[in-house]
């Protein structure tokens, strides 16, 4: 089992920055793909970014390319999402997700159904 705990959410003005962190326990990251998703009120969960280490690879949704950056620390079992130039439409609950990277190769899943473990989420609110 993998337990995920997100932190770092909050209220920020448009154009500001936030850094989210996801701490994992139960397994090491080397054999896992990690992802970030968002869910706004009344909307389905949407993919934001993903990362894996074997091989090292990242993947982003078009809506966040150049503004959001995913990174991980294998020694600490944490995955961060640095968010820059935030927009009001980025307002949502942000979820960390994990799945085994076995068999993925360079493919990084962007569908929530392809992830097995989820955190409880952290709220990000961007005011205009």
Coordinates of C-alpha atoms in Angstrom, one line a residue:
X1 CA 0.0 0.0 0.0
X2 CA 1.0 3.6 -0.7
X3 CA -0.2 6.5 1.5
X4 CA -0.1 10.0 0.0
X5 CA -0.4 13.2 1.8
X6 CA -0.6 16.6 0.0
X7 CA 0.3 19.9 1.5
X8 CA 1.0 23.5 0.4
X9 CA -2.4 24.6 -0.9
X10 CA -3.8 28.0 0.0
X11 CA -5.1 31.3 -1.3
X12 CA -3.0 33.3 -3.8
X13 CA -3.7 36.2 -6.1
X14 CA -3.6 35.8 -9.8
X15 CA -0.1 35.9 -11.1
X16 CA 1.3 34.4 -7.9
X17 CA 3.0 31.1 -7.1
X18 CA 2.4 28.1 -4.9
X19 CA 4.4 25.0 -4.3
X20 CA 2.5 21.8 -3.5
X21 CA 4.2 18.8 -2.0
X22 CA 3.1 15.1 -1.8
X23 CA 4.7 12.9 0.8
X24 CA 4.5 9.2 0.2
X25 CA 4.9 6.3 2.6
X26 CA 4.8 2.6 2.1
X27 CA 7.0 2.3 -1.0
X28 CA 9.9 4.0 -2.7
X29 CA 9.4 6.2 -5.7
X30 CA 11.8 4.4 -8.0
X31 CA 9.2 1.9 -9.1
X32 CA 6.3 4.3 -9.2
X33 CA 4.8 7.0 -11.5
X34 CA 3.4 10.0 -9.7
X35 CA 0.8 12.4 -10.9
X36 CA -1.0 15.6 -10.0
X37 CA -4.7 16.1 -10.8
X38 CA -7.2 18.8 -10.2
X39 CA -10.9 18.8 -9.5
X40 CA -12.9 22.0 -9.6
X41 CA -16.5 22.1 -8.2
X42 CA -18.9 20.5 -10.6
X43 CA -16.1 19.2 -12.9
X44 CA -14.4 15.9 -13.4
X45 CA -10.9 15.3 -12.2
X46 CA -8.3 16.6 -14.7
X47 CA -4.7 15.7 -15.3
X48 CA -2.0 18.3 -14.5
X49 CA 1.4 16.6 -14.6
X50 CA 3.2 13.3 -14.0
X51 CA 6.7 12.1 -13.3
X52 CA 8.6 8.8 -13.3
X53 CA 12.2 7.9 -12.6
X54 CA 12.7 4.7 -14.6
X55 CA 13.4 6.2 -17.1
X56 CA 13.3 9.8 -15.8
X57 CA 10.4 11.5 -17.6
X58 CA 7.8 14.2 -17.0
X59 CA 4.6 15.0 -18.8
X60 CA 2.3 18.0 -18.6
X61 CA -1.2 19.0 -19.6
X62 CA -1.2 21.7 -22.3
X63 CA -3.0 24.1 -20.0
X64 CA 0.0 24.2 -17.5
X65 CA 3.0 23.8 -19.7
X66 CA 5.6 26.5 -18.9
X67 CA 3.8 27.4 -15.7
X68 CA 3.8 24.3 -13.6
X69 CA 6.8 22.1 -12.9
X70 CA 6.8 18.7 -11.3
X71 CA 9.8 17.3 -9.5
X72 CA 10.6 14.6 -7.0
X73 CA 13.1 13.6 -4.4
X74 CA 13.5 9.8 -4.1
X75 CA 15.4 10.0 -0.9
X76 CA 12.6 11.9 0.8
X77 CA 9.8 10.2 -1.1
X78 CA 8.2 13.5 -2.0
X79 CA 6.9 14.9 -5.3
X80 CA 6.4 18.6 -5.6
X81 CA 4.4 20.7 -8.0
X82 CA 5.7 24.3 -8.5
X83 CA 3.0 26.5 -9.8
X84 CA 3.8 29.8 -11.4
X85 CA 1.7 32.6 -13.0
X86 CA -1.4 31.2 -11.4
X87 CA -4.8 32.0 -12.9
X88 CA -8.3 32.0 -11.4
X89 CA -9.1 29.0 -13.5
X90 CA -6.4 27.0 -11.7
X91 CA -8.7 27.1 -8.6
X92 CA -9.4 23.5 -7.6
X93 CA -8.6 20.8 -5.2
X94 CA -5.2 19.3 -6.2
X95 CA -4.7 15.6 -5.7
X96 CA -1.5 13.5 -5.7
X97 CA -1.7 10.1 -7.3
X98 CA 0.6 7.1 -7.7
X99 CA 0.8 3.8 -9.6
X100 CA 3.5 1.3 -10.3
X101 CA 5.7 2.3 -13.2
X102 CA 6.2 -1.4 -14.2
X103 CA 5.5 -1.9 -17.9
X104 CA 5.0 1.8 -18.6
X105 CA 8.4 2.5 -20.3
X106 CA 8.4 6.1 -21.3
X107 CA 4.5 6.3 -21.2
X108 CA 3.1 8.4 -18.4
X109 CA -0.6 8.0 -17.7
X110 CA -2.9 11.1 -17.7
X111 CA -6.2 9.3 -17.0
X112 CA -7.2 9.1 -13.4
X113 CA -8.3 5.5 -13.8
X114 CA -4.7 4.5 -14.5
X115 CA -3.6 5.5 -11.0
X116 CA -4.2 3.3 -8.0
X117 CA -3.4 5.5 -5.0
X118 CA -4.7 8.9 -4.1
X119 CA -4.1 11.6 -1.5
X120 CA -6.9 13.5 0.3
X121 CA -6.3 16.6 -1.8
X122 CA -5.3 20.2 -1.0
X123 CA -7.3 23.3 -1.9
X124 CA -5.8 25.9 -4.2
X125 CA -7.7 29.1 -4.6
X126 CA -6.6 31.8 -7.0
X127 CA -8.3 35.2 -6.7
X128 CA -8.6 37.6 -9.5

